[in-house]
PDB file of C-alpha atoms in Angstrom:
ATOM      1  CA  MET X   1     186.772 139.872 126.159  1.00  0.00           C
ATOM      2  CA  LEU X   2     183.868 139.524 123.944  1.00  0.00           C
ATOM      3  CA  VAL X   3     182.244 135.942 123.834  1.00  0.00           C
ATOM      4  CA  VAL X   4     180.033 134.607 121.183  1.00  0.00           C
ATOM      5  CA  HIS X   5     178.010 131.755 122.471  1.00  0.00           C
ATOM      6  CA  HIS X   6     177.972 129.917 119.121  1.00  0.00           C
ATOM      7  CA  LEU X   7     175.447 127.313 118.268  1.00  0.00           C
ATOM      8  CA  ASN X   8     176.570 124.895 115.300  1.00  0.00           C
ATOM      9  CA  ASN X   9     174.437 125.723 111.955  1.00  0.00           C
ATOM     10  CA  SER X  10     172.875 128.800 113.556  1.00  0.00           C
ATOM     11  CA  ARG X  11     172.578 132.562 113.182  1.00  0.00           C
ATOM     12  CA  SER X  12     175.401 132.926 115.176  1.00  0.00           C
ATOM     13  CA  GLN X  13     177.787 132.313 112.453  1.00  0.00           C
ATOM     14  CA  ARG X  14     177.197 135.438 110.917  1.00  0.00           C
ATOM     15  CA  LEU X  15     178.501 137.429 114.227  1.00  0.00           C
ATOM     16  CA  LEU X  16     181.510 135.659 113.745  1.00  0.00           C
ATOM     17  CA  TRP X  17     181.647 137.113 110.525  1.00  0.00           C
ATOM     18  CA  LEU X  18     180.975 140.719 111.775  1.00  0.00           C
ATOM     19  CA  LEU X  19     183.669 140.130 114.350  1.00  0.00           C
ATOM     20  CA  GLU X  20     186.298 139.523 111.891  1.00  0.00           C
ATOM     21  CA  GLU X  21     185.025 142.293 109.644  1.00  0.00           C
ATOM     22  CA  LEU X  22     185.453 144.608 112.464  1.00  0.00           C
ATOM     23  CA  GLY X  23     188.928 142.841 113.302  1.00  0.00           C
ATOM     24  CA  LEU X  24     187.787 142.544 117.054  1.00  0.00           C
ATOM     25  CA  PRO X  25     189.314 139.755 119.244  1.00  0.00           C
ATOM     26  CA  TYR X  26     186.467 137.363 120.750  1.00  0.00           C
ATOM     27  CA  GLU X  27     186.409 134.015 122.325  1.00  0.00           C
ATOM     28  CA  ILE X  28     183.806 131.416 121.266  1.00  0.00           C
ATOM     29  CA  LYS X  29     181.974 129.251 123.566  1.00  0.00           C
ATOM     30  CA  ARG X  30     180.560 126.186 121.678  1.00  0.00           C
ATOM     31  CA  TYR X  31     177.058 124.744 122.038  1.00  0.00           C
ATOM     32  CA  GLU X  32     176.041 121.670 119.787  1.00  0.00           C
ATOM     33  CA  ARG X  33     172.152 120.911 118.690  1.00  0.00           C
ATOM     34  CA  ASP X  34     170.582 117.789 119.961  1.00  0.00           C
ATOM     35  CA  PRO X  35     171.124 115.448 116.961  1.00  0.00           C
ATOM     36  CA  LYS X  36     167.389 114.109 117.374  1.00  0.00           C
ATOM     37  CA  THR X  37     165.436 117.290 117.862  1.00  0.00           C
ATOM     38  CA  MET X  38     168.011 119.894 116.581  1.00  0.00           C
ATOM     39  CA  LEU X  39     167.218 122.225 119.364  1.00  0.00           C
ATOM     40  CA  ALA X  40     169.863 123.804 121.324  1.00  0.00           C
ATOM     41  CA  PRO X  41     171.275 122.471 124.551  1.00  0.00           C
ATOM     42  CA  PRO X  42     169.900 123.463 128.065  1.00  0.00           C
ATOM     43  CA  ALA X  43     173.176 124.905 128.628  1.00  0.00           C
ATOM     44  CA  LEU X  44     172.363 128.063 126.614  1.00  0.00           C
ATOM     45  CA  ARG X  45     169.617 128.970 129.160  1.00  0.00           C
ATOM     46  CA  GLU X  46     172.364 129.547 131.795  1.00  0.00           C
ATOM     47  CA  VAL X  47     173.520 132.363 129.635  1.00  0.00           C
ATOM     48  CA  HIS X  48     169.994 133.684 128.169  1.00  0.00           C
ATOM     49  CA  PRO X  49     166.521 132.505 129.829  1.00  0.00           C
ATOM     50  CA  LEU X  50     165.090 131.973 126.087  1.00  0.00           C
ATOM     51  CA  GLY X  51     168.045 129.343 125.648  1.00  0.00           C
ATOM     52  CA  LYS X  52     168.719 130.297 122.224  1.00  0.00           C
ATOM     53  CA  SER X  53     171.489 131.669 119.973  1.00  0.00           C
ATOM     54  CA  PRO X  54     173.084 134.111 118.931  1.00  0.00           C
ATOM     55  CA  VAL X  55     174.145 135.535 122.241  1.00  0.00           C
ATOM     56  CA  ILE X  56     177.084 137.670 123.124  1.00  0.00           C
ATOM     57  CA  SER X  57     178.569 138.555 126.439  1.00  0.00           C
ATOM     58  CA  ASP X  58     180.646 141.556 126.864  1.00  0.00           C
ATOM     59  CA  GLY X  59     181.841 142.011 130.360  1.00  0.00           C
ATOM     60  CA  GLU X  60     178.691 141.932 132.210  1.00  0.00           C
ATOM     61  CA  LEU X  61     176.162 142.665 129.347  1.00  0.00           C
ATOM     62  CA  VAL X  62     174.579 139.706 127.790  1.00  0.00           C
ATOM     63  CA  LEU X  63     172.804 140.357 124.657  1.00  0.00           C
ATOM     64  CA  ALA X  64     170.470 138.468 122.094  1.00  0.00           C
ATOM     65  CA  GLU X  65     168.911 138.771 118.866  1.00  0.00           C
ATOM     66  CA  SER X  66     170.938 139.340 115.778  1.00  0.00           C
ATOM     67  CA  GLY X  67     169.960 142.837 115.006  1.00  0.00           C
ATOM     68  CA  ALA X  68     170.309 144.361 118.393  1.00  0.00           C
ATOM     69  CA  ILE X  69     173.843 142.434 118.481  1.00  0.00           C
ATOM     70  CA  ILE X  70     175.131 143.799 115.248  1.00  0.00           C
ATOM     71  CA  GLU X  71     173.887 147.172 116.316  1.00  0.00           C
ATOM     72  CA  TYR X  72     175.778 147.076 119.602  1.00  0.00           C
ATOM     73  CA  LEU X  73     178.911 145.765 118.143  1.00  0.00           C
ATOM     74  CA  VAL X  74     179.111 148.218 115.151  1.00  0.00           C
ATOM     75  CA  ASP X  75     178.053 151.333 117.445  1.00  0.00           C
ATOM     76  CA  LYS X  76     180.418 150.403 120.209  1.00  0.00           C
ATOM     77  CA  TYR X  77     183.552 148.902 118.129  1.00  0.00           C
ATOM     78  CA  GLY X  78     182.923 149.784 114.502  1.00  0.00           C
ATOM     79  CA  GLY X  79     184.501 153.256 114.446  1.00  0.00           C
ATOM     80  CA  GLY X  80     182.014 154.265 111.733  1.00  0.00           C
ATOM     81  CA  ARG X  81     182.778 151.124 109.872  1.00  0.00           C
ATOM     82  CA  LEU X  82     180.070 148.833 108.075  1.00  0.00           C
ATOM     83  CA  VAL X  83     177.556 151.624 108.781  1.00  0.00           C
ATOM     84  CA  PRO X  84     176.377 154.528 106.604  1.00  0.00           C
ATOM     85  CA  PRO X  85     176.444 157.878 108.080  1.00  0.00           C
ATOM     86  CA  ALA X  86     173.715 159.186 110.225  1.00  0.00           C
ATOM     87  CA  GLY X  87     170.825 161.083 108.334  1.00  0.00           C
ATOM     88  CA  THR X  88     171.592 159.721 105.081  1.00  0.00           C
ATOM     89  CA  PRO X  89     169.220 157.492 102.393  1.00  0.00           C
ATOM     90  CA  ALA X  90     171.825 154.827 102.916  1.00  0.00           C
ATOM     91  CA  ARG X  91     171.452 154.740 106.472  1.00  0.00           C
ATOM     92  CA  LEU X  92     167.653 154.520 106.465  1.00  0.00           C
ATOM     93  CA  ARG X  93     167.982 151.519 104.100  1.00  0.00           C
ATOM     94  CA  TYR X  94     170.855 150.056 106.066  1.00  0.00           C
ATOM     95  CA  THR X  95     168.096 150.047 109.136  1.00  0.00           C
ATOM     96  CA  TYR X  96     165.217 148.690 107.085  1.00  0.00           C
ATOM     97  CA  TRP X  97     167.557 145.489 106.062  1.00  0.00           C
ATOM     98  CA  LEU X  98     168.708 144.893 109.659  1.00  0.00           C
ATOM     99  CA  HIS X  99     164.980 144.577 110.685  1.00  0.00           C
ATOM    100  CA  TYR X 100     163.477 143.278 107.457  1.00  0.00           C
ATOM    101  CA  ALA X 101     165.759 140.031 107.573  1.00  0.00           C
ATOM    102  CA  GLU X 102     164.434 138.657 110.716  1.00  0.00           C
ATOM    103  CA  GLY X 103     161.056 140.352 110.606  1.00  0.00           C
ATOM    104  CA  SER X 104     159.977 139.578 107.422  1.00  0.00           C
ATOM    105  CA  ALA X 105     162.260 137.509 105.121  1.00  0.00           C
ATOM    106  CA  MET X 106     162.801 134.540 107.638  1.00  0.00           C
ATOM    107  CA  THR X 107     158.972 134.017 108.796  1.00  0.00           C
ATOM    108  CA  PRO X 108     158.019 132.081 105.571  1.00  0.00           C
ATOM    109  CA  LEU X 109     161.504 130.159 105.359  1.00  0.00           C
ATOM    110  CA  LEU X 110     160.938 129.158 108.882  1.00  0.00           C
ATOM    111  CA  LEU X 111     157.369 127.870 108.337  1.00  0.00           C
ATOM    112  CA  LYS X 112     158.680 125.860 105.087  1.00  0.00           C
ATOM    113  CA  LEU X 113     160.940 124.278 107.346  1.00  0.00           C
ATOM    114  CA  VAL X 114     158.383 123.425 109.891  1.00  0.00           C
ATOM    115  CA  PHE X 115     155.920 122.175 107.139  1.00  0.00           C
ATOM    116  CA  ASP X 116     158.764 120.034 105.364  1.00  0.00           C
ATOM    117  CA  ARG X 117     159.174 118.317 108.742  1.00  0.00           C
ATOM    118  CA  VAL X 118     155.582 117.435 109.057  1.00  0.00           C
ATOM    119  CA  GLU X 119     155.729 115.994 105.463  1.00  0.00           C
ATOM    120  CA  SER X 120     158.715 114.069 106.047  1.00  0.00           C
ATOM    121  CA  GLY X 121     158.762 113.429 109.777  1.00  0.00           C
ATOM    122  CA  PRO X 122     157.425 109.945 111.689  1.00  0.00           C
ATOM    123  CA  MET X 123     153.887 109.631 112.855  1.00  0.00           C
ATOM    124  CA  PRO X 124     151.183 107.570 113.229  1.00  0.00           C
ATOM    125  CA  PHE X 125     150.175 105.805 109.998  1.00  0.00           C
ATOM    126  CA  PHE X 126     146.406 106.785 110.346  1.00  0.00           C
ATOM    127  CA  VAL X 127     147.319 110.496 110.720  1.00  0.00           C
ATOM    128  CA  LYS X 128     150.497 110.531 108.202  1.00  0.00           C
ATOM    129  CA  PRO X 129     147.939 111.103 105.086  1.00  0.00           C
ATOM    130  CA  ILE X 130     145.904 113.939 106.735  1.00  0.00           C
ATOM    131  CA  ALA X 131     149.036 115.848 107.961  1.00  0.00           C
ATOM    132  CA  ARG X 132     150.926 115.557 104.987  1.00  0.00           C
ATOM    133  CA  ALA X 133     147.825 116.718 102.634  1.00  0.00           C
ATOM    134  CA  ILE X 134     147.547 119.733 105.102  1.00  0.00           C
ATOM    135  CA  ALA X 135     151.262 120.636 105.133  1.00  0.00           C
ATOM    136  CA  SER X 136     151.347 120.345 101.473  1.00  0.00           C
ATOM    137  CA  LYS X 137     148.263 122.461 100.821  1.00  0.00           C
ATOM    138  CA  VAL X 138     149.786 125.232 103.165  1.00  0.00           C
ATOM    139  CA  LYS X 139     153.067 125.189 101.391  1.00  0.00           C
ATOM    140  CA  GLN X 140     151.596 125.531  98.019  1.00  0.00           C
ATOM    141  CA  SER X 141     148.791 128.045  98.791  1.00  0.00           C
ATOM    142  CA  TYR X 142     150.729 130.339 101.146  1.00  0.00           C
ATOM    143  CA  VAL X 143     154.346 129.451 102.179  1.00  0.00           C
ATOM    144  CA  LEU X 144     156.138 128.843  98.591  1.00  0.00           C
ATOM    145  CA  PRO X 145     154.122 132.042  97.145  1.00  0.00           C
ATOM    146  CA  GLN X 146     155.211 134.364 100.153  1.00  0.00           C
ATOM    147  CA  ILE X 147     159.014 133.185  99.697  1.00  0.00           C
ATOM    148  CA  ALA X 148     158.835 133.778  95.773  1.00  0.00           C
ATOM    149  CA  GLN X 149     157.400 137.301  96.537  1.00  0.00           C
ATOM    150  CA  HIS X 150     160.140 138.124  98.817  1.00  0.00           C
ATOM    151  CA  LEU X 151     163.051 136.678  96.719  1.00  0.00           C
ATOM    152  CA  ASP X 152     161.644 138.680  93.585  1.00  0.00           C
ATOM    153  CA  TYR X 153     161.617 141.706  95.680  1.00  0.00           C
ATOM    154  CA  LEU X 154     165.230 141.275  97.073  1.00  0.00           C
ATOM    155  CA  GLU X 155     166.188 140.670  93.269  1.00  0.00           C
ATOM    156  CA  ALA X 156     164.758 143.946  92.306  1.00  0.00           C
ATOM    157  CA  GLU X 157     166.422 145.591  95.219  1.00  0.00           C
ATOM    158  CA  LEU X 158     169.863 144.513  94.308  1.00  0.00           C
ATOM    159  CA  ALA X 159     169.460 145.754  90.622  1.00  0.00           C
ATOM    160  CA  GLN X 160     169.485 149.374  92.637  1.00  0.00           C
ATOM    161  CA  ALA X 161     173.019 148.908  94.169  1.00  0.00           C
ATOM    162  CA  ASP X 162     175.673 146.345  94.797  1.00  0.00           C
ATOM    163  CA  TRP X 163     174.663 145.868  98.611  1.00  0.00           C
ATOM    164  CA  PHE X 164     171.578 146.446 100.509  1.00  0.00           C
ATOM    165  CA  ALA X 165     172.371 149.778 101.876  1.00  0.00           C
ATOM    166  CA  GLY X 166     173.934 150.983  99.028  1.00  0.00           C
ATOM    167  CA  GLU X 167     176.993 151.013  97.036  1.00  0.00           C
ATOM    168  CA  VAL X 168     179.262 150.121  99.994  1.00  0.00           C
ATOM    169  CA  PHE X 169     179.063 147.004 101.964  1.00  0.00           C
ATOM    170  CA  SER X 170     177.625 147.180 105.418  1.00  0.00           C
ATOM    171  CA  ALA X 171     176.404 144.960 108.576  1.00  0.00           C
ATOM    172  CA  ALA X 172     173.191 144.979 106.792  1.00  0.00           C
ATOM    173  CA  ASP X 173     174.394 142.711 104.285  1.00  0.00           C
ATOM    174  CA  ILE X 174     175.717 140.466 107.066  1.00  0.00           C
ATOM    175  CA  GLN X 175     172.132 140.382 108.366  1.00  0.00           C
ATOM    176  CA  MET X 176     170.702 139.728 105.134  1.00  0.00           C
ATOM    177  CA  SER X 177     173.127 136.742 104.442  1.00  0.00           C
ATOM    178  CA  PHE X 178     171.434 134.143 106.500  1.00  0.00           C
ATOM    179  CA  PRO X 179     167.885 134.571 105.122  1.00  0.00           C
ATOM    180  CA  LEU X 180     169.262 134.238 101.686  1.00  0.00           C
ATOM    181  CA  GLU X 181     171.569 131.484 102.510  1.00  0.00           C
ATOM    182  CA  ALA X 182     168.514 129.649 103.946  1.00  0.00           C
ATOM    183  CA  ALA X 183     166.782 130.317 100.584  1.00  0.00           C
ATOM    184  CA  ALA X 184     169.341 128.880  98.692  1.00  0.00           C
ATOM    185  CA  ALA X 185     169.773 125.938 100.717  1.00  0.00           C
ATOM    186  CA  ARG X 186     166.283 124.993 100.975  1.00  0.00           C
ATOM    187  CA  ALA X 187     163.911 127.288  99.468  1.00  0.00           C
ATOM    188  CA  GLY X 188     164.687 127.370  95.674  1.00  0.00           C
ATOM    189  CA  LEU X 189     167.088 130.481  95.345  1.00  0.00           C
ATOM    190  CA  ASP X 190     168.872 129.656  92.185  1.00  0.00           C
ATOM    191  CA  GLN X 191     170.429 131.200  89.267  1.00  0.00           C
ATOM    192  CA  SER X 192     166.703 132.261  88.040  1.00  0.00           C
ATOM    193  CA  ARG X 193     167.469 135.498  90.488  1.00  0.00           C
ATOM    194  CA  PRO X 194     170.962 136.163  89.161  1.00  0.00           C
ATOM    195  CA  ARG X 195     171.777 139.233  91.468  1.00  0.00           C
ATOM    196  CA  LEU X 196     171.045 137.308  94.652  1.00  0.00           C
ATOM    197  CA  MET X 197     172.979 134.406  93.637  1.00  0.00           C
ATOM    198  CA  ASP X 198     175.741 137.135  92.787  1.00  0.00           C
ATOM    199  CA  PHE X 199     175.379 138.457  96.186  1.00  0.00           C
ATOM    200  CA  LEU X 200     176.275 135.332  98.067  1.00  0.00           C
ATOM    201  CA  GLN X 201     179.133 134.556  95.559  1.00  0.00           C
ATOM    202  CA  ARG X 202     180.624 137.848  96.423  1.00  0.00           C
ATOM    203  CA  ILE X 203     179.800 137.372 100.431  1.00  0.00           C
ATOM    204  CA  HIS X 204     181.548 134.004 100.530  1.00  0.00           C
ATOM    205  CA  ALA X 205     184.845 135.170  98.858  1.00  0.00           C
ATOM    206  CA  ARG X 206     185.257 137.903 101.488  1.00  0.00           C
ATOM    207  CA  PRO X 207     188.106 136.950 103.531  1.00  0.00           C
ATOM    208  CA  ALA X 208     186.507 137.778 106.689  1.00  0.00           C
ATOM    209  CA  TYR X 209     183.679 135.418 105.720  1.00  0.00           C
ATOM    210  CA  GLN X 210     186.142 132.581 104.987  1.00  0.00           C
ATOM    211  CA  ARG X 211     187.894 133.276 108.524  1.00  0.00           C
ATOM    212  CA  ALA X 212     184.531 133.075 110.208  1.00  0.00           C
ATOM    213  CA  LEU X 213     184.003 129.501 108.858  1.00  0.00           C
ATOM    214  CA  GLU X 214     187.351 128.741 109.914  1.00  0.00           C
ATOM    215  CA  ARG X 215     186.606 129.477 113.280  1.00  0.00           C
ATOM    216  CA  GLY X 216     183.127 128.707 113.603  1.00  0.00           C
ATOM    217  CA  GLY X 217     183.692 125.271 112.168  1.00  0.00           C
ATOM    218  CA  GLU X 218     181.493 123.174 109.876  1.00  0.00           C
ATOM    219  CA  TYR X 219     178.566 125.148 108.745  1.00  0.00           C
ATOM    220  CA  ALA X 220     175.193 123.662 107.394  1.00  0.00           C
ATOM    221  CA  LEU X 221     171.923 125.125 107.146  1.00  0.00           C
ATOM    222  CA  LEU X 222     169.227 123.058 108.591  1.00  0.00           C
ATOM    223  CA  GLY X 223     166.588 121.784 106.274  1.00  0.00           C
TER     224      GLY X 223
END
């Protein structure tokens, strides 16, 4: 039995969605973030040395990293579903977006989350003005322009086809869902980029996405 080690409000939610799309049986083992630090609990280190989510278990195999897990599940259990045929342009785009989602798109979003917390978090009064000024400067000069550049790029890409790998929904769209939902939650993605907003509406309407939410529980992106 496949086991998803599911941390609340995390990337592991999209693995539940993938498994629902594939119609595979799976078990959820739940972990809760520390309410103060929002970090994963120490129990996850008993599953994987980094103590982070997502992680799956499949028999003796323990596998981390969203992209690697998605490739493993689609290759082993997909039966050709949710992946374009090998050797096609769509397959190359599929591979690209699997890596882009975490390798490029999430970096400025995570930086924004960090600097937002610097601006709003508690600290000694004599440090606060300096720390907040630095955080604001970095956000305005680097982080926010980077996010805008990525969102403009993605908006243009979806002008070429309905889905990221082409005209057919694939696991690349599942992988890309997290940075786009994060951008909508905390980084200014709105109706000024209608194709991206339409993408989010279409994935939210998928029955498998809704089943994953029901099984995974309340889902709210941090930030």
